[in-house]
Structure formats: C-alpha cells, structure tokens
Short mmCIF file of C-alpha atoms (C1' of nucleotides) in Angstrom, two decimals:
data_model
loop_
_atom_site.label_atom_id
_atom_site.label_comp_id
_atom_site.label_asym_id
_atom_site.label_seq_id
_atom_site.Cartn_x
_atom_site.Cartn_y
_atom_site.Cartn_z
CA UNK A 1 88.61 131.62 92.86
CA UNK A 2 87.01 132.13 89.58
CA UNK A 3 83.46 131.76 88.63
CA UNK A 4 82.53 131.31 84.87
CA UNK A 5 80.19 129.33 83.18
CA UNK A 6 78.73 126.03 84.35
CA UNK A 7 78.54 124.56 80.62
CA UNK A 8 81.25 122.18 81.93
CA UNK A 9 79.81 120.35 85.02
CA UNK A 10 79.79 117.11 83.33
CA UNK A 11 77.24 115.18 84.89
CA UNK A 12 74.91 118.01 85.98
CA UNK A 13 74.28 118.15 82.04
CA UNK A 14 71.71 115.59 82.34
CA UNK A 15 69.88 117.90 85.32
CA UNK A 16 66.72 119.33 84.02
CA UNK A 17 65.89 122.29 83.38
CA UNK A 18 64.88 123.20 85.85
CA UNK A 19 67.96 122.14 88.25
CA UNK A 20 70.30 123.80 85.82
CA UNK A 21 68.42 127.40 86.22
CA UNK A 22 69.38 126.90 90.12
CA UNK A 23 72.96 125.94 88.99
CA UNK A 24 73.26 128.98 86.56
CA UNK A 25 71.73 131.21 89.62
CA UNK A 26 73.99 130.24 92.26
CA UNK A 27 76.82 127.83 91.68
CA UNK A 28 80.84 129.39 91.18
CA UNK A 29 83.16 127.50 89.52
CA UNK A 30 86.18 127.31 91.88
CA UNK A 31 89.92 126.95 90.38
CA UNK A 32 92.69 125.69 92.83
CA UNK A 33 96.25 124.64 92.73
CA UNK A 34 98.03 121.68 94.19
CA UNK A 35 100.09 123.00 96.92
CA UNK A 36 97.82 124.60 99.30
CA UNK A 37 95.25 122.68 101.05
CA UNK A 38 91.35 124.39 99.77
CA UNK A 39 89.73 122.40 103.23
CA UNK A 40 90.76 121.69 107.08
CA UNK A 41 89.28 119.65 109.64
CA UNK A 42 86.92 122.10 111.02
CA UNK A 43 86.41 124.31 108.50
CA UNK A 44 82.70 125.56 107.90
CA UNK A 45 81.56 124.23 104.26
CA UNK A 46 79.16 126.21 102.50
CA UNK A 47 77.99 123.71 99.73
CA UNK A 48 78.24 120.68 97.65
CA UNK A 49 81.22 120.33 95.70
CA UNK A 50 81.34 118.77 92.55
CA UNK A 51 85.12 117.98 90.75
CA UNK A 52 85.10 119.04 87.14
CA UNK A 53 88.38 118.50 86.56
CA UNK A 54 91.87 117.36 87.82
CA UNK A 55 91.60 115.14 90.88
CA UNK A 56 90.95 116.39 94.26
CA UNK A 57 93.02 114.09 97.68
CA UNK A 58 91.36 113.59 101.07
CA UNK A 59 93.81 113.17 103.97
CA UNK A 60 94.75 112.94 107.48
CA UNK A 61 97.22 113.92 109.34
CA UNK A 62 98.61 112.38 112.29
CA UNK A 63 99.80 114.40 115.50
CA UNK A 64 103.47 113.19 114.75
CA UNK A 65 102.94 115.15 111.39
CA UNK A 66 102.74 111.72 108.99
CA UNK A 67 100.05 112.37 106.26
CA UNK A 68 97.56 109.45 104.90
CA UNK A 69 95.36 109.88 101.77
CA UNK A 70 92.29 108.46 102.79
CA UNK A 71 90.56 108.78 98.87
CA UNK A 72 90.41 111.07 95.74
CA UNK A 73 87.75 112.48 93.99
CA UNK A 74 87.63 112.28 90.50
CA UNK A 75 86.23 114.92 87.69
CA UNK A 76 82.00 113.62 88.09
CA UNK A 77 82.36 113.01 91.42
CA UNK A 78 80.93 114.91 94.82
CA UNK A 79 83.03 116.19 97.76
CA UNK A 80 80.95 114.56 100.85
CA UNK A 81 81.49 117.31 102.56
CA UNK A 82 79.34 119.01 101.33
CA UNK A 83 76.69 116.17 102.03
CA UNK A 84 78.19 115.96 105.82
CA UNK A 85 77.81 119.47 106.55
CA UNK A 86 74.42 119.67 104.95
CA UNK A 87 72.71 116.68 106.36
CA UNK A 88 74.39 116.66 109.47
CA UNK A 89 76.19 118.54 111.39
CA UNK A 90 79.10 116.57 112.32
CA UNK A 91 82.54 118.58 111.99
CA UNK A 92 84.65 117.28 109.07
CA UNK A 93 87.54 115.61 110.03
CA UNK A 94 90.40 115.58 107.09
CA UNK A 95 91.97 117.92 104.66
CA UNK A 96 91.71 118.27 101.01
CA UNK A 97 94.10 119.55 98.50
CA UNK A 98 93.72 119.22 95.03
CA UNK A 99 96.49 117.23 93.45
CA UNK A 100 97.05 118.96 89.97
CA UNK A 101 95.02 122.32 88.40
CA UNK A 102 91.56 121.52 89.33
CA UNK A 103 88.45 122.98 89.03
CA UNK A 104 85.36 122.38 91.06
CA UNK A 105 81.59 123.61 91.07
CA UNK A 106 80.58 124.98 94.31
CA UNK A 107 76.58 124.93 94.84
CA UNK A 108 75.88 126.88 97.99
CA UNK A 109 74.04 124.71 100.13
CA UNK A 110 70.52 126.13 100.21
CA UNK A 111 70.35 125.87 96.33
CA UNK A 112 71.86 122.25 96.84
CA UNK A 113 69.39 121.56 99.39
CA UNK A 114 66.25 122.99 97.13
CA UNK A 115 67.73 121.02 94.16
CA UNK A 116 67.99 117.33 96.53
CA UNK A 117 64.02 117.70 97.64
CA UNK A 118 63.37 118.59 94.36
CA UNK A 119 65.17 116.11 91.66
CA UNK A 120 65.04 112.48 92.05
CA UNK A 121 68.11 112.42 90.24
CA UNK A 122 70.21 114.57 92.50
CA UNK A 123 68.77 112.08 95.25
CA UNK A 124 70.30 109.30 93.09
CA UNK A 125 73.73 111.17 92.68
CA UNK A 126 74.34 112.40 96.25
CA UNK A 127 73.15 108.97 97.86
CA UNK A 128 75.47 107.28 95.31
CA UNK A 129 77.85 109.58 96.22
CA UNK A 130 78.01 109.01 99.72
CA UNK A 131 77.70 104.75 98.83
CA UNK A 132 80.53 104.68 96.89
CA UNK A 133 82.13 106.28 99.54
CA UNK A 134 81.41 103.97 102.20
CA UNK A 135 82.38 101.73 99.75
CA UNK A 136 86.00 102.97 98.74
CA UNK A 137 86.83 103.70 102.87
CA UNK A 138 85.93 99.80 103.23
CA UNK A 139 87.95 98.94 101.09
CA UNK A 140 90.76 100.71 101.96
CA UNK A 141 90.47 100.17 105.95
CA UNK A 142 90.76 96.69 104.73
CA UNK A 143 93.60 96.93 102.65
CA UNK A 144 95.44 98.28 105.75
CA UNK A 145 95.05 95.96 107.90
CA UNK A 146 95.09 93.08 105.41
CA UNK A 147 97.86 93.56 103.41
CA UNK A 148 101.66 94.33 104.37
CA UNK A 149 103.20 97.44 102.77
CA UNK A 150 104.73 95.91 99.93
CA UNK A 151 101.49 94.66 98.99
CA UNK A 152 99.85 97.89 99.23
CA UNK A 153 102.70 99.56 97.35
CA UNK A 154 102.48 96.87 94.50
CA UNK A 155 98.49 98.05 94.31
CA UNK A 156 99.18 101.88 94.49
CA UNK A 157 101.56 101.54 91.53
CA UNK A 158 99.11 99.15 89.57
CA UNK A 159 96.34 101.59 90.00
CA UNK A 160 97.92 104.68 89.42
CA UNK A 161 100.32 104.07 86.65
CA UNK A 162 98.72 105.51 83.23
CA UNK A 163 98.48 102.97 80.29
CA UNK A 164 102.01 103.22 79.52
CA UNK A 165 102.93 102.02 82.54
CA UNK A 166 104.37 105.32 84.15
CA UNK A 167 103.53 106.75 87.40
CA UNK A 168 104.10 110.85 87.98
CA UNK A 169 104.82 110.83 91.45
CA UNK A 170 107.87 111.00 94.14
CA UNK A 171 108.35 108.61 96.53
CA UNK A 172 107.37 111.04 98.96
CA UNK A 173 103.95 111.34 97.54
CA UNK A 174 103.85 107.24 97.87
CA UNK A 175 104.80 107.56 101.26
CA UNK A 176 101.81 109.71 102.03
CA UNK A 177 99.37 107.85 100.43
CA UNK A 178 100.57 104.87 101.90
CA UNK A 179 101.04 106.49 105.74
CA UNK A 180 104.47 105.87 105.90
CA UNK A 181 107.88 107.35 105.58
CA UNK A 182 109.41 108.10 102.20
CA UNK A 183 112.91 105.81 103.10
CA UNK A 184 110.52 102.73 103.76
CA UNK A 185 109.08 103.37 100.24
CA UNK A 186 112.82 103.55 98.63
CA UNK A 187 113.61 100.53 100.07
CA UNK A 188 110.70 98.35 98.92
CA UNK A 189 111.36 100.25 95.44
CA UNK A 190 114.96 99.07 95.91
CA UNK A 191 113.46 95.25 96.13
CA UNK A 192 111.26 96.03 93.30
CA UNK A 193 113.87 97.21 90.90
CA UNK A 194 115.99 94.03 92.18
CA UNK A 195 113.11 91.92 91.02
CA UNK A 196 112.90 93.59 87.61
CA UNK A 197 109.27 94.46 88.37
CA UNK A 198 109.86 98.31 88.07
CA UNK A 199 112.10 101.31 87.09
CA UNK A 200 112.89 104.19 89.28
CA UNK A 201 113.60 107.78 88.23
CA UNK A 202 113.40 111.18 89.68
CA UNK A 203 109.57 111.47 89.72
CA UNK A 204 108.41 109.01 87.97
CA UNK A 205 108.58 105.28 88.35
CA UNK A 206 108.19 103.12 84.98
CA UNK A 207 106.39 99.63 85.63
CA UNK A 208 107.83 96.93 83.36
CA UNK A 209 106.36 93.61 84.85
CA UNK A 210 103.07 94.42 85.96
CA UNK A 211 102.20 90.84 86.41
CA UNK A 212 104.83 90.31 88.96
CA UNK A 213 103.61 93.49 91.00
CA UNK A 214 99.96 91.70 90.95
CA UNK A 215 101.36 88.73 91.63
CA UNK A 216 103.17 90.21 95.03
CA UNK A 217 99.66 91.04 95.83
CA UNK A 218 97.94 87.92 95.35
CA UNK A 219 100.52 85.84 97.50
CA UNK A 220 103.41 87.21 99.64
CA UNK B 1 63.58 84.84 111.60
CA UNK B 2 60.20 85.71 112.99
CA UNK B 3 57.84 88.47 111.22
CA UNK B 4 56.13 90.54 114.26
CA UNK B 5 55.12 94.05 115.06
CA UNK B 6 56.88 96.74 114.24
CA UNK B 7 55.72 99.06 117.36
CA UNK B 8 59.10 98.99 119.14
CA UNK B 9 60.54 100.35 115.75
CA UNK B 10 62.18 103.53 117.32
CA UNK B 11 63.40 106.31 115.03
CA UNK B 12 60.28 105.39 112.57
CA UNK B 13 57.23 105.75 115.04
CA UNK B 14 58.64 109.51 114.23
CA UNK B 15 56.98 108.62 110.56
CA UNK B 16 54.24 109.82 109.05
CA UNK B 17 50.80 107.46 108.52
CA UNK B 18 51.32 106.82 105.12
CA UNK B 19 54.87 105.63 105.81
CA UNK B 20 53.99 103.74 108.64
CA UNK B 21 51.47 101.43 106.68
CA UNK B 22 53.55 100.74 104.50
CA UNK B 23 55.57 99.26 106.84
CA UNK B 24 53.37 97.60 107.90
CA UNK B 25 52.72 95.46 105.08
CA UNK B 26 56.28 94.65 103.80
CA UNK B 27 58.73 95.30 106.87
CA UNK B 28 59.57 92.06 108.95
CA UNK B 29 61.21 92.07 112.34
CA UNK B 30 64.55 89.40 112.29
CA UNK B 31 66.03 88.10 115.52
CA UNK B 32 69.51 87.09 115.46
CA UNK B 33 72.30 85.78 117.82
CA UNK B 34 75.57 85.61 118.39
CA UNK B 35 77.55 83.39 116.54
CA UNK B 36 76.51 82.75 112.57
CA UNK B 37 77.03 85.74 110.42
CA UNK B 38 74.00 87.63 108.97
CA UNK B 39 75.67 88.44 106.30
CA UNK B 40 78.97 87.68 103.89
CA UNK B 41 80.56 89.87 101.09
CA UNK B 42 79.05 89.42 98.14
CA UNK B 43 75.37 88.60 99.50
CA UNK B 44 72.36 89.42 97.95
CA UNK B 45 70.65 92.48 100.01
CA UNK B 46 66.90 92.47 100.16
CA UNK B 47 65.74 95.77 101.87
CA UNK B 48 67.02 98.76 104.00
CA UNK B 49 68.16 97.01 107.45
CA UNK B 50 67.23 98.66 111.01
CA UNK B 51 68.45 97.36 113.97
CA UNK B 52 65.86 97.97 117.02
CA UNK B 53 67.62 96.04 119.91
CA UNK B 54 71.00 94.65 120.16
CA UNK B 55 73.90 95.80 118.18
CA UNK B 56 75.36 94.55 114.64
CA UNK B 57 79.26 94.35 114.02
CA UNK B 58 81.06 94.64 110.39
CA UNK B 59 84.08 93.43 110.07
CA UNK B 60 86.29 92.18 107.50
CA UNK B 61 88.20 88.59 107.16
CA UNK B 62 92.00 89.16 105.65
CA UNK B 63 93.11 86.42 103.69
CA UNK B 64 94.95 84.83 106.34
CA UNK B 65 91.98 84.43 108.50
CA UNK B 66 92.04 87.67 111.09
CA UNK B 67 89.35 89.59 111.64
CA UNK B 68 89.02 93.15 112.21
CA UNK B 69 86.10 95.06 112.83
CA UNK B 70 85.22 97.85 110.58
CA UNK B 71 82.09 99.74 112.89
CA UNK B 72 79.44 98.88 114.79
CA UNK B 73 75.64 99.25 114.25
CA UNK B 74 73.73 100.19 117.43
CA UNK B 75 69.96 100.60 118.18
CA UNK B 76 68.34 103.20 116.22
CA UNK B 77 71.16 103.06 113.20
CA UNK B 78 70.80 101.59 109.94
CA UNK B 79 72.98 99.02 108.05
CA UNK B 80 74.17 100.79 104.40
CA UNK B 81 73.99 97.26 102.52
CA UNK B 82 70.77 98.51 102.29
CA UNK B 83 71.65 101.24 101.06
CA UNK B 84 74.71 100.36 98.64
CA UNK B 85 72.18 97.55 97.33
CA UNK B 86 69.17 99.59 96.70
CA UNK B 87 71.13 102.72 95.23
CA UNK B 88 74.41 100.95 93.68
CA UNK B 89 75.46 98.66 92.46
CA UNK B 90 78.70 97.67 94.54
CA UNK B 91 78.71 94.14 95.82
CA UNK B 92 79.07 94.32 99.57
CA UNK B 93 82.27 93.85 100.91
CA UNK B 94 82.28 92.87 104.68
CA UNK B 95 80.95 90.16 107.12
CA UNK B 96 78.14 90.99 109.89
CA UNK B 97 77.34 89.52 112.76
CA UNK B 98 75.08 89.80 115.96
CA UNK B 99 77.15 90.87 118.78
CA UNK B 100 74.20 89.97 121.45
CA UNK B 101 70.64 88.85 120.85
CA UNK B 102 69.89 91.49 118.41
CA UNK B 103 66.23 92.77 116.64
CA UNK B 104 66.46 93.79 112.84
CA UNK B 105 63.71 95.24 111.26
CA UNK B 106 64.04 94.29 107.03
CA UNK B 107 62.37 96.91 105.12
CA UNK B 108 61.86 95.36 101.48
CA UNK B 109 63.90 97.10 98.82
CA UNK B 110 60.46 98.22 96.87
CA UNK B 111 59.16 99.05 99.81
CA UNK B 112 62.13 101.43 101.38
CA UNK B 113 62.48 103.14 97.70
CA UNK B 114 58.98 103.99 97.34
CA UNK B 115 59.25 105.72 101.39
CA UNK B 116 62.54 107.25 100.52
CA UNK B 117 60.95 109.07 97.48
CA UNK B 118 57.97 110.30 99.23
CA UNK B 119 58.98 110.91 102.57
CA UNK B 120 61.55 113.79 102.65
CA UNK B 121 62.01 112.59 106.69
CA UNK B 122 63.31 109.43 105.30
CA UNK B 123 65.54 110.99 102.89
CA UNK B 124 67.32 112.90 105.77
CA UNK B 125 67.71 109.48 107.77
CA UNK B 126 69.31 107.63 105.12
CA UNK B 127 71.88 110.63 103.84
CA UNK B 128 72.00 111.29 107.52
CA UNK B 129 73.07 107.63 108.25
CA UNK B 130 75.64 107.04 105.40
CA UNK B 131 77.18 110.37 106.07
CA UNK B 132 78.36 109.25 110.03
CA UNK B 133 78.83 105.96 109.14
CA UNK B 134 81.60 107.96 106.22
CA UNK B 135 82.85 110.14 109.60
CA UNK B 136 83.19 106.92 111.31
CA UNK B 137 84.99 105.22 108.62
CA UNK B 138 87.12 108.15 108.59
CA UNK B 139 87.64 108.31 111.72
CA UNK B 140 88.70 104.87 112.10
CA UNK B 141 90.98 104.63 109.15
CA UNK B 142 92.92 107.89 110.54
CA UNK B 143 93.31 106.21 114.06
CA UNK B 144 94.81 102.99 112.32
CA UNK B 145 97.69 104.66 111.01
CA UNK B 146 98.04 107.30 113.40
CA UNK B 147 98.22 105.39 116.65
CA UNK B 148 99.81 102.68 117.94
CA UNK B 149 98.24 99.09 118.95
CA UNK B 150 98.50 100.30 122.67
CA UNK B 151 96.51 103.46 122.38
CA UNK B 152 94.13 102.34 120.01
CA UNK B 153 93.70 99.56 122.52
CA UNK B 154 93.43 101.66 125.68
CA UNK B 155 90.37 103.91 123.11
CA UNK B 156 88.73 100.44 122.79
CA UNK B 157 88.41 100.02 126.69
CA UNK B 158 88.05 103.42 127.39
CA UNK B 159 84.98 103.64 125.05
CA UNK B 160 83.20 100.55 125.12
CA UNK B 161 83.37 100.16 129.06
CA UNK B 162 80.30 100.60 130.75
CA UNK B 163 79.37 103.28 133.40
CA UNK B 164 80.79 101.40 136.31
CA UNK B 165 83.56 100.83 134.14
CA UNK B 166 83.38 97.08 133.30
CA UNK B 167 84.01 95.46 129.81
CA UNK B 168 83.16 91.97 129.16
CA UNK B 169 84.48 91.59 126.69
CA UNK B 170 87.51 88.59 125.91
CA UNK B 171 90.57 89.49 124.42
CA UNK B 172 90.65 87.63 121.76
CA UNK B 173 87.36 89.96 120.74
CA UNK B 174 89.50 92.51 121.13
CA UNK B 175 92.41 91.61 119.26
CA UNK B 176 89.73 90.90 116.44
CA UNK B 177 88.62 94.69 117.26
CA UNK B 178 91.94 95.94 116.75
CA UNK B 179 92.78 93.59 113.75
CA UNK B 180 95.84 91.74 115.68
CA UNK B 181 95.99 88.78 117.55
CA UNK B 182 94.87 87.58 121.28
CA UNK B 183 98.65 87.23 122.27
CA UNK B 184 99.86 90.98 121.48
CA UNK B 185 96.64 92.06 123.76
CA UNK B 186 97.62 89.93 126.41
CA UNK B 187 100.88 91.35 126.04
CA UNK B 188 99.67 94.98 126.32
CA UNK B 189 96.91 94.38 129.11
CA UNK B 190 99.84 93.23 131.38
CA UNK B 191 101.29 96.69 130.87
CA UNK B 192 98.41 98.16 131.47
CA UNK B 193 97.90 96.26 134.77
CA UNK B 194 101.47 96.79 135.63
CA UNK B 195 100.64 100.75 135.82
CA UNK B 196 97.60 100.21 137.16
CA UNK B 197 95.46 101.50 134.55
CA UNK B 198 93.07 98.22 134.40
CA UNK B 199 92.05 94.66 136.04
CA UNK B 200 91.72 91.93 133.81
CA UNK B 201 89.63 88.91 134.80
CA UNK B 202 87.79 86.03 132.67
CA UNK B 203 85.84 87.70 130.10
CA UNK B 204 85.83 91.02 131.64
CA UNK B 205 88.35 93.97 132.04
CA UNK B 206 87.79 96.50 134.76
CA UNK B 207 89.34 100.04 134.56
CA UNK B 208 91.05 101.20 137.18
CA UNK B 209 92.31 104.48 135.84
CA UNK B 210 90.80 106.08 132.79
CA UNK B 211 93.08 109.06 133.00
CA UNK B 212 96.10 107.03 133.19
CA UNK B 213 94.48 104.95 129.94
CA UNK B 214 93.20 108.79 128.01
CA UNK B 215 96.85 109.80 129.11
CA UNK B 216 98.11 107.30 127.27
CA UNK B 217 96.42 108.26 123.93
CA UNK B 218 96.92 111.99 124.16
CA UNK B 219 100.90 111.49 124.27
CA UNK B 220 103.17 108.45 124.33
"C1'" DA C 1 130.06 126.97 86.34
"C1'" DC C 2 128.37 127.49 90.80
"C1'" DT C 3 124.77 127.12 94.11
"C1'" DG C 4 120.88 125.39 96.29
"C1'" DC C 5 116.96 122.64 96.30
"C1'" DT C 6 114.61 118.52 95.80
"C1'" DG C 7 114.56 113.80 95.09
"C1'" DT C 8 116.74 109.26 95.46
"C1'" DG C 9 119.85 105.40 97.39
"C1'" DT C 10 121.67 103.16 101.39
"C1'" DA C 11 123.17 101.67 105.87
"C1'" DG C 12 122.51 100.62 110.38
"C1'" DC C 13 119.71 100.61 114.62
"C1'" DT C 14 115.40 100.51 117.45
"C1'" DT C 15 110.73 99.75 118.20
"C1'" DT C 16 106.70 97.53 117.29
"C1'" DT C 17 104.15 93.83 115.97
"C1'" DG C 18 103.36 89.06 114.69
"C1'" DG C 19 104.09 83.96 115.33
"C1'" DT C 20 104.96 79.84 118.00
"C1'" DA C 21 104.73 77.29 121.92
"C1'" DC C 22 103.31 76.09 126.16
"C1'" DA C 23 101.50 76.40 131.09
"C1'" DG C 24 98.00 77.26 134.00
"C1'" DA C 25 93.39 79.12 135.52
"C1'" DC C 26 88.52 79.18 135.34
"C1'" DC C 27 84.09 77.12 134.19
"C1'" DG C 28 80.47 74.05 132.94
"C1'" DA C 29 78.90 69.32 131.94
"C1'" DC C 30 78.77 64.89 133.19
"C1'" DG D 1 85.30 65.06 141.37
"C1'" DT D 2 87.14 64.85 136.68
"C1'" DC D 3 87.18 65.91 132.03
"C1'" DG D 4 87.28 69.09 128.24
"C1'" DG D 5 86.86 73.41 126.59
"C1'" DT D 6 87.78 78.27 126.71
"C1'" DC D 7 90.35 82.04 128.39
"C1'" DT D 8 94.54 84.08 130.14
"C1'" DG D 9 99.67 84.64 131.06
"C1'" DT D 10 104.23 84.49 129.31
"C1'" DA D 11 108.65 83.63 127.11
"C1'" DC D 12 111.22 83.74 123.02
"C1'" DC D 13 112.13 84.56 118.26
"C1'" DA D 14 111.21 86.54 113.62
"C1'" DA D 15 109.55 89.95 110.64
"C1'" DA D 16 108.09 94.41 109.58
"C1'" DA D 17 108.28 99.04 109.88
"C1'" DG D 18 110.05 103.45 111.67
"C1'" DC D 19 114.11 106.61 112.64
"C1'" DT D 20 118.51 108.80 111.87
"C1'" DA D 21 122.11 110.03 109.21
"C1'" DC D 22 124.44 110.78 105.23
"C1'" DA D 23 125.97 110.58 100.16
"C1'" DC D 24 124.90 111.65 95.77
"C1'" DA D 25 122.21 112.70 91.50
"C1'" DG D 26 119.28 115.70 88.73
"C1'" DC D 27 117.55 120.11 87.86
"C1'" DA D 28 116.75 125.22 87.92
"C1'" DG D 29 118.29 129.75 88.64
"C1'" DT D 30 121.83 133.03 88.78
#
DNA sequence: ACTGCTGTGTAGCTTTTGGTACAGACCGAC
DNA sequence: GTCGGTCTGTACCAAAAGCTACACAGCAGT
C-alpha cells in the first residue's frame, strides 16, 4: 500500500475545488498485485474506491471451490462497495482481486460521505455508478441463463480480445469467468479451432474470424 | 391508470413538507394487474417508480421464449428504471409485470430530480435502493452457477412460502422463476414428494419438511 | 540438459438438464 | 352434465455440461 499524489484520479479532475482539498486531505492511493485477493465477503470496507488504473475482477466462489467473475471495474470507475457499506449496511458478498498492477484511490468513507452531500456531481458519479451496475449484473444474469456456453465463450473472446485480435489469458482464466471447468473450455476451443474461427496458444488465444464467433452468438 | 392520493405512500410519509407537496402535484398512483407487462426493454421511463401494494416482478425473455425472473419489487421498494432513466442513459433491459393487483406510485422524472437534490433523506433511499437491489443481483447470479436446479428450487419454496407454509404458486411460475421449464419442476417436485419434503396440489405446494428442503441446499 | 511447473489437448463416462409427447386430473362456464 | 381450458404427472430420448485421468508441450530455473 502506497499513498502518493492524487494528480492521477482521472475523473475526480473535474471535482471542484473544493472536493479535491478533501481528496488531497484524506484519500491514499492503494497499489495491488494480481494474485492475492485485496477484498472478501465480509470484510469491513472503509471507503469508496475508485480504479485508476489496471482493471480490478469481482467474483464468487462456490462451496465446491468453482470461481465466477461476476464484473470488472475499469480505470474511472467506483468499487460499489464502497457505496454498499456506506449507504447500507448489508455485508458484501464477493471477492475482488485486481487482475494486472493496479492502482486504486481509497477515500475513507466520512470524507466520501461529506463530499456526496456536498457535490452534485459526486451524486451524479456514485448513482451512475451503482446504475451501471445494476445494469452490467442484468445483463450478465441474462446471458447465463440465455445463452449456452459456447455462446458465452464466443462473447468473452469478442469482448476481451484487444484490436489485434489477441486475448492474454489461459483457459483457466476463461473457465472462471465463465463458471465452469477449464477442460469444458478446451474443448469448445477445440471446436473453435476446427471451425477456423480462432487460434490457440499457451496464454493467449488469436481470433481470426471474428464474424463467425458473432455469428455463433446470434444463432446456435 | 387512476391518479389518487398519495396518503398510503409508505416510506415517503417519512418526508419532509416540502417534499411531500411536491408530490403532491406531480406523483400519480397506477394500479396494475396480473397479466400485461408494465414495462418492456427498451421503454421510455417517465419518473422514479414506487410500489405501495402488491409486488412487481423483472424478468428477462431469452431468445427462445423462456422466461426467468431477475428480482422482485415488494411494497415499500423502488423500481431502478427510474433510476437508470433519470441518471443514465442505459436503455432498460428487462420485462415487468404485476404479480397480484399491485399500487405504483409514478413520481415524474422533474419532479423526483428536483427531491433527490434537495432532500438528503431521498438521496439515502435511492443509493440505498440500487445498492440491495446490486446485493440481490449478486446474490442471485452467484446462486445460478453455484447450485443446482434442485436446490435453487427447494430456496424458491423455502422462501416464498407463507407462514403456514403454503405456496400458490403453479409450476410453470416456477420453472419461469428458475429460468427452466414446467416439465424439469415437475420432475423435481416428485422427488421432493417422494422424501417427503413437500405436497403438491393445483396451484399450490405445501411444505412438509423445511429441514429436509434447507438440508438439501446446505449439502447435496 | 535436466527438472518441475504450468498450460493445453483428448478421451471416455456420468450427471444434469432440456425437449417431446402424451395421459389424466381439476375447475369453471355453459 | 359436458366441454374446454389449465395444471400436473410421467416416460423416454437428446444435448449439454461436469468429472476423472492422463499425455504432452512450452517455459523457467538450476
């Protein structure tokens, strides 16, 4: 855990004044590391938590041990955490771990809280926040029960795959995204390959016909 | 839709004056039934939606025509299109419907806005609301891929039977609950009568043993 | 080069779930 | 009562997904 200087915070720029004196006062800047998880179901939260930079996973577990992402949080966007342990005080119920080197801004909660009553345009932020959250989980709780896991597979590629078409991750990352077991993700890759749609090597997999993936999705 | 008085508005006779008469000029009170869906994806959203008597469900339609419910909106609660339409801009994604004769009060969009900015009370609803309906969403997406059709089925019973026990409820609402179909309920309630755990009747289950069901979802 | 670790490829087998098809039971309307 | 609709029960088959077990490939460290 570092803290340094908040001249990064990306969206907080546009805070007044005002709002950025409380930031300078109170908030750290918190560095983390991909293989430990930084929060567990339960765990007391002492602020908002705002991702600067790298990307940040929410997931479950499941008693047999299977994980699930649930979402990510990109660099600009809030931890709801935060917002759930500061509005309310239901316990939080999934873990976070931040997927590469990440930093986030931690605002302790009573500046955070000062900050919401006082700016209209932290209002805006943390209720958008929250909205787009609702949003994503909808979506996604659709997805699974909507699509098959080819389908969902297809998307997870399409989405994550940078512009060149190449995807950093092992199949054992898919699987926990996806909820399911790593050999059930090589063996859709193995139909995928088959069908010329991708290319599969030790951490990475290489789309080359995106349109086929998408078109997997559209109709099975 | 009939415009009335808003006395039997619950959580808000907790408002202050000024928030009250306002209100009282834009708010309407909507009646709904059963069948016709309030709402579909992609609907325009006119105000901040609070439902006084009855209960709303949201639920989604996959492509191939199944429904599955995302969450329930009970007395008291308030429905986030409202929300996601007055603070985002995110088309809504999901269908609602009246689950029983069911009050709505429709706060105008103006109208809520001008409330949420003045009235800090109204500011801790809404975050307050949006933040369990996210720990429900959670919630429900975890239980999806972490339990099975049976135990997820035996939750369903187990938490929306009344006091004495009784849910009338048919199955093919439950299979839409669950996202499956009315045959692989069937299937599972005649397990469940087999051990004993349940007696199924014409539109209504009775439990018989709610350890046997809890038992059930603690370990397979 | 050797070793060990991590990641991938594959082959069965089992369980779970979905799909189809049909029979019968209950209920209300007429 | 009888008709028609809705709800339930069930049998059988197909598809999807999970589980186990193992072989091998790439890579890093020694």
């Amino acid at each position: 855990m570092t803290t340094s200087s908040l001249e990064s915070l990306g969206p907080f720029r546009k805070l007044s004044e005002d709002g950025r004196q409380l930031l300078r006062r109170g908030a750290m800047l918190v560095q983390c590391g991909p293989p430990a998880p930084i929060l567990q179901p339960g765990q007391n939260i002492s602020g908002a938590y705002f991702v600067v930079r790298g990307r940040l996973r929410v997931y479950a577990i499941a008693p047999d041990g299977t994980e699930a992402t649930l979402y990510f949080i990109n660099p600009g966007e809030t931890c709801v955490f935060a917002l759930n342990s500061l509005f309310n005080d239901l316990r939080y119920p999934a873990w976070v771990q931040a997927e590469s080197d990440t930093s986030v801004a931690l605002i302790p909660g009573p500046v955070f809280r000062e900050l919401f009553q006082k700016e209209p345009s932290i209002q805006d932020v943390t209720v958008r926040a929250l909205s787009t959250l609702v949003f994503r989980l909808m979506e996604e709780l659709e997805e699974v029960h909507a699509y098959k896991l080819d389908q969902r597979l297809a998307n997870l590629l399409l989405i994550h795959a940078s512009a060149a078409g190449e995807l950093p991750m092992t199949q054992q990352q898919m699987a926990a995204h996806l909820g399911t077991t790593r050999e059930v993700v090589a063996r859709l890759m193995r139909d995928f390959v088959a069908r010329g749609y991708v290319e599969t090597g030790r951490g990475v997999t290489r789309i080359k016909d995106a349109e086929g993936l998408a078109g997997l999705i559209a109709t099975p």
